[in-house]
Amino acid sequence: MLEGKANMTPGGKETLQTRERLLKVAARLFATEGYRGTTIADICRHARANIAAVNYHFTSKEQLYREAWRYAFQQSIQRHHPDGEIPETAPVEERLRGRIRALICRVTDRNNLEFQIVQKELAQPTGLLREVQREALAPLRKNMEALIREILGPEVSEEEIHFCQMSVMAQCLGPMAGRHGRSSRHSCQPFWSRNRKALAAYVEHVVAFSLGGLKEIRRLHESKR
């Protein structure tokens, strides 16, 4: 791995610091300017590095783009742990609430470059992030799916579980549409940026709406026995 290689060189620590700066700067520029609007020269200038450093650590702009998103994702996960810091022994409803709260907090975090990069990618698709996102997000989706399966019970099909997961995730990701604010007669800021109570209220709405729907689906399937 490149990290190990860097550690073995005489200037290993400095080399790793350069890699870190490149990732930080690249994530910020890709988030604000998009892939096509960002050049390697821009990244190197802001990171106080040369193009040789990019070639050494990432080999190409495409790979730097992938690693910059992965870096932003990891930073996001560290700030907002996916389980919401709810213990595994807690009731399933509380564990679902923790997951929903953590995901919504990630989406609405203005310092979160992960989703800003995704939004730029959606606006001007490159297809470069598809595989790295699939790899990084798979464990999170699997954990959410397990909670939904636990709530729905054994009578519900895998297809129904998948549909329910999509419904819950859509509510959590909904605030992405208002990350930069949308004009309205009330405010040009998204509802969740006004105060913490507004965000907390939305979290509780999604939890209540999701649990209500999941329990009703379970009831309907159990009534068919």
Short mmCIF file of C-alpha atoms in Angstrom, two decimals:
data_model
loop_
_atom_site.label_atom_id
_atom_site.label_comp_id
_atom_site.label_asym_id
_atom_site.label_seq_id
_atom_site.Cartn_x
_atom_site.Cartn_y
_atom_site.Cartn_z
CA MET A 1 0.00 0.00 0.00
CA LEU A 2 1.14 3.57 -0.58
CA GLU A 3 0.83 4.42 3.10
CA GLY A 4 3.23 1.65 4.04
CA LYS A 5 5.61 2.64 1.28
CA ALA A 6 5.61 6.23 2.49
CA ASN A 7 6.39 5.18 6.05
CA MET A 8 9.46 3.29 4.89
CA THR A 9 11.03 6.30 3.19
CA PRO A 10 13.38 8.68 5.06
CA GLY A 11 10.81 11.45 4.84
CA GLY A 12 7.90 9.14 5.60
CA LYS A 13 6.07 11.45 7.99
CA GLU A 14 6.39 14.42 5.68
CA THR A 15 5.22 12.27 2.77
CA LEU A 16 2.10 11.23 4.66
CA GLN A 17 1.43 14.83 5.61
CA THR A 18 1.63 15.79 1.94
CA ARG A 19 -0.86 13.03 1.08
CA GLU A 20 -3.21 14.28 3.80
CA ARG A 21 -3.01 17.85 2.50
CA LEU A 22 -3.72 16.70 -1.04
CA LEU A 23 -6.80 14.79 0.12
CA LYS A 24 -8.12 17.70 2.19
CA VAL A 25 -7.67 20.21 -0.59
CA ALA A 26 -8.95 17.87 -3.29
CA ALA A 27 -12.09 17.06 -1.29
CA ARG A 28 -12.80 20.77 -0.77
CA LEU A 29 -12.23 21.72 -4.40
CA PHE A 30 -14.17 18.77 -5.81
CA ALA A 31 -17.02 19.69 -3.43
CA THR A 32 -17.14 23.32 -4.56
CA GLU A 33 -16.01 23.13 -8.19
CA GLY A 34 -16.85 19.57 -9.20
CA TYR A 35 -14.58 17.10 -10.96
CA ARG A 36 -14.38 18.92 -14.27
CA GLY A 37 -13.98 22.34 -12.66
CA THR A 38 -10.98 21.24 -10.59
CA THR A 39 -7.49 20.79 -11.98
CA ILE A 40 -4.50 19.00 -10.57
CA ALA A 41 -2.65 22.32 -10.74
CA ASP A 42 -5.31 23.93 -8.51
CA ILE A 43 -5.04 21.13 -5.98
CA CYS A 44 -1.25 21.21 -5.91
CA ARG A 45 -1.15 24.98 -5.52
CA HIS A 46 -3.50 25.01 -2.54
CA ALA A 47 -1.89 21.93 -0.98
CA ARG A 48 1.64 23.30 -1.42
CA ALA A 49 2.64 20.16 -3.31
CA ASN A 50 3.89 19.32 -6.77
CA ILE A 51 2.34 17.18 -9.47
CA ALA A 52 4.89 14.46 -8.77
CA ALA A 53 3.31 14.03 -5.32
CA VAL A 54 -0.09 13.46 -6.90
CA ASN A 55 1.38 10.90 -9.26
CA TYR A 56 3.19 9.16 -6.42
CA HIS A 57 0.20 8.86 -4.10
CA PHE A 58 -2.74 8.59 -6.50
CA THR A 59 -1.34 7.98 -10.02
CA SER A 60 -4.13 10.01 -11.68
CA LYS A 61 -6.78 12.69 -11.21
CA GLU A 62 -9.46 9.99 -11.45
CA GLN A 63 -8.00 8.04 -8.55
CA LEU A 64 -7.47 11.21 -6.50
CA TYR A 65 -11.17 12.00 -7.03
CA ARG A 66 -12.18 8.60 -5.68
CA GLU A 67 -9.83 8.85 -2.71
CA ALA A 68 -10.94 12.40 -1.94
CA TRP A 69 -14.56 11.22 -1.73
CA ARG A 70 -13.52 8.26 0.43
CA TYR A 71 -11.57 10.64 2.69
CA ALA A 72 -14.59 12.97 3.02
CA PHE A 73 -16.81 9.97 3.75
CA GLN A 74 -14.50 8.71 6.49
CA GLN A 75 -14.34 12.17 8.07
CA SER A 76 -18.15 12.31 8.00
CA ILE A 77 -18.47 8.89 9.65
CA GLN A 78 -16.06 9.93 12.40
CA ARG A 79 -18.18 13.01 13.20
CA HIS A 80 -21.50 11.18 13.01
CA HIS A 81 -21.12 7.54 13.96
CA PRO A 82 -23.61 5.48 11.91
CA ASP A 83 -25.25 3.78 14.89
CA GLY A 84 -25.95 7.12 16.58
CA GLU A 85 -23.98 5.81 19.60
CA ILE A 86 -26.93 3.60 20.53
CA PRO A 87 -25.77 0.28 22.05
CA GLU A 88 -26.55 -2.98 20.26
CA THR A 89 -28.49 -4.15 23.31
CA ALA A 90 -31.03 -1.31 23.01
CA PRO A 91 -34.55 -1.98 21.68
CA VAL A 92 -34.72 -2.12 17.90
CA GLU A 93 -36.80 1.07 17.76
CA GLU A 94 -34.03 3.00 19.53
CA ARG A 95 -31.37 1.52 17.29
CA LEU A 96 -33.34 2.59 14.22
CA ARG A 97 -33.76 6.08 15.70
CA GLY A 98 -29.99 6.27 16.22
CA ARG A 99 -29.28 5.27 12.62
CA ILE A 100 -31.81 7.73 11.23
CA ARG A 101 -30.53 10.58 13.41
CA ALA A 102 -26.90 9.91 12.46
CA LEU A 103 -27.66 9.82 8.73
CA ILE A 104 -29.76 13.00 8.80
CA CYS A 105 -27.05 14.76 10.80
CA ARG A 106 -24.49 13.72 8.18
CA VAL A 107 -26.68 14.98 5.36
CA THR A 108 -27.33 18.33 7.02
CA ASP A 109 -23.79 18.95 8.29
CA ARG A 110 -22.58 22.01 6.38
CA ASN A 111 -18.98 20.92 6.86
CA ASN A 112 -19.66 17.54 5.27
CA LEU A 113 -17.87 17.46 1.92
CA GLU A 114 -18.99 13.91 1.21
CA PHE A 115 -22.49 14.89 0.11
CA GLN A 116 -21.32 18.08 -1.56
CA ILE A 117 -19.08 16.01 -3.82
CA VAL A 118 -22.01 13.68 -4.52
CA GLN A 119 -24.23 16.61 -5.47
CA LYS A 120 -21.63 17.87 -7.94
CA GLU A 121 -21.32 14.36 -9.32
CA LEU A 122 -25.09 14.13 -9.78
CA ALA A 123 -25.11 17.46 -11.61
CA GLN A 124 -22.25 16.45 -13.91
CA PRO A 125 -21.85 12.66 -13.79
CA THR A 126 -18.47 11.08 -14.37
CA GLY A 127 -19.26 7.57 -13.13
CA LEU A 128 -15.95 7.55 -11.29
CA LEU A 129 -17.43 7.30 -7.80
CA ARG A 130 -19.79 4.39 -8.44
CA GLU A 131 -17.54 1.59 -7.24
CA VAL A 132 -15.96 3.37 -4.28
CA GLN A 133 -19.38 4.45 -3.03
CA ARG A 134 -20.77 0.95 -3.39
CA GLU A 135 -17.89 -0.42 -1.35
CA ALA A 136 -18.03 2.23 1.38
CA LEU A 137 -21.81 2.35 1.77
CA ALA A 138 -22.50 -1.40 1.65
CA PRO A 139 -21.95 -2.00 5.41
CA LEU A 140 -24.23 0.94 6.31
CA ARG A 141 -26.99 -0.33 4.04
CA LYS A 142 -26.59 -3.84 5.40
CA ASN A 143 -26.98 -2.62 9.00
CA MET A 144 -30.04 -0.54 8.16
CA GLU A 145 -31.55 -3.50 6.32
CA ALA A 146 -30.98 -5.75 9.34
CA LEU A 147 -32.87 -3.35 11.61
CA ILE A 148 -35.77 -3.12 9.17
CA ARG A 149 -35.89 -6.91 8.84
CA GLU A 150 -35.98 -7.23 12.63
CA ILE A 151 -38.92 -4.82 12.87
CA LEU A 152 -40.85 -6.38 9.97
CA GLY A 153 -40.47 -9.94 11.19
CA PRO A 154 -40.10 -13.24 9.31
CA GLU A 155 -43.35 -13.00 7.33
CA VAL A 156 -42.15 -10.18 5.08
CA SER A 157 -40.38 -10.85 1.79
CA GLU A 158 -36.90 -9.65 0.89
CA GLU A 159 -38.44 -7.45 -1.79
CA GLU A 160 -40.67 -5.74 0.79
CA ILE A 161 -37.69 -5.24 3.08
CA HIS A 162 -35.82 -3.62 0.20
CA PHE A 163 -38.75 -1.31 -0.56
CA CYS A 164 -38.99 -0.29 3.10
CA GLN A 165 -35.28 0.43 3.27
CA MET A 166 -35.57 2.64 0.19
CA SER A 167 -38.46 4.52 1.81
CA VAL A 168 -36.59 5.17 5.05
CA MET A 169 -33.41 6.21 3.23
CA ALA A 170 -35.33 8.58 0.95
CA GLN A 171 -36.64 10.47 3.98
CA CYS A 172 -33.17 10.69 5.50
CA LEU A 173 -31.59 11.93 2.27
CA GLY A 174 -34.40 14.37 1.51
CA PRO A 175 -32.63 17.37 3.12
CA MET A 176 -29.87 17.05 0.49
CA ALA A 177 -32.21 19.00 -1.80
CA GLY A 178 -31.99 21.99 0.52
CA ARG A 179 -28.35 21.90 1.59
CA HIS A 180 -27.61 25.25 -0.06
CA GLY A 181 -30.96 26.79 0.74
CA ARG A 182 -33.96 27.50 -1.43
CA SER A 183 -35.83 30.74 -1.58
CA SER A 184 -39.33 30.86 -0.12
CA ARG A 185 -41.61 33.46 1.35
CA HIS A 186 -40.41 32.48 4.82
CA SER A 187 -36.68 32.05 4.45
CA CYS A 188 -33.95 31.41 1.92
CA GLN A 189 -32.42 28.89 4.31
CA PRO A 190 -33.44 25.21 4.52
CA PHE A 191 -35.69 24.37 7.45
CA TRP A 192 -33.04 22.36 9.29
CA SER A 193 -30.57 25.25 9.38
CA ARG A 194 -32.87 27.57 11.33
CA ASN A 195 -32.29 25.92 14.71
CA ARG A 196 -31.58 22.58 16.33
CA LYS A 197 -35.20 22.12 17.29
CA ALA A 198 -36.25 22.13 13.65
CA LEU A 199 -33.71 19.43 12.82
CA ALA A 200 -34.63 17.37 15.90
CA ALA A 201 -38.30 17.64 14.97
CA TYR A 202 -37.57 16.34 11.49
CA VAL A 203 -35.59 13.42 12.89
CA GLU A 204 -38.49 12.47 15.15
CA HIS A 205 -40.93 12.82 12.25
CA VAL A 206 -38.89 10.43 10.10
CA VAL A 207 -38.59 7.97 12.99
CA ALA A 208 -42.32 8.06 13.77
CA PHE A 209 -43.31 7.87 10.10
CA SER A 210 -40.92 4.99 9.43
CA LEU A 211 -41.83 2.97 12.52
CA GLY A 212 -45.52 3.51 11.89
CA GLY A 213 -45.21 2.27 8.31
CA LEU A 214 -42.99 -0.69 9.19
CA LYS A 215 -45.27 -1.86 11.99
CA GLU A 216 -48.34 -1.54 9.78
CA ILE A 217 -46.69 -3.63 7.06
CA ARG A 218 -45.84 -6.26 9.65
CA ARG A 219 -49.40 -6.25 10.95
CA LEU A 220 -50.83 -6.70 7.46
CA HIS A 221 -48.57 -9.65 6.72
CA GLU A 222 -49.28 -11.30 10.07
CA SER A 223 -53.03 -10.90 9.53
CA LYS A 224 -52.76 -13.05 6.39
CA ARG A 225 -51.56 -16.10 8.29
#
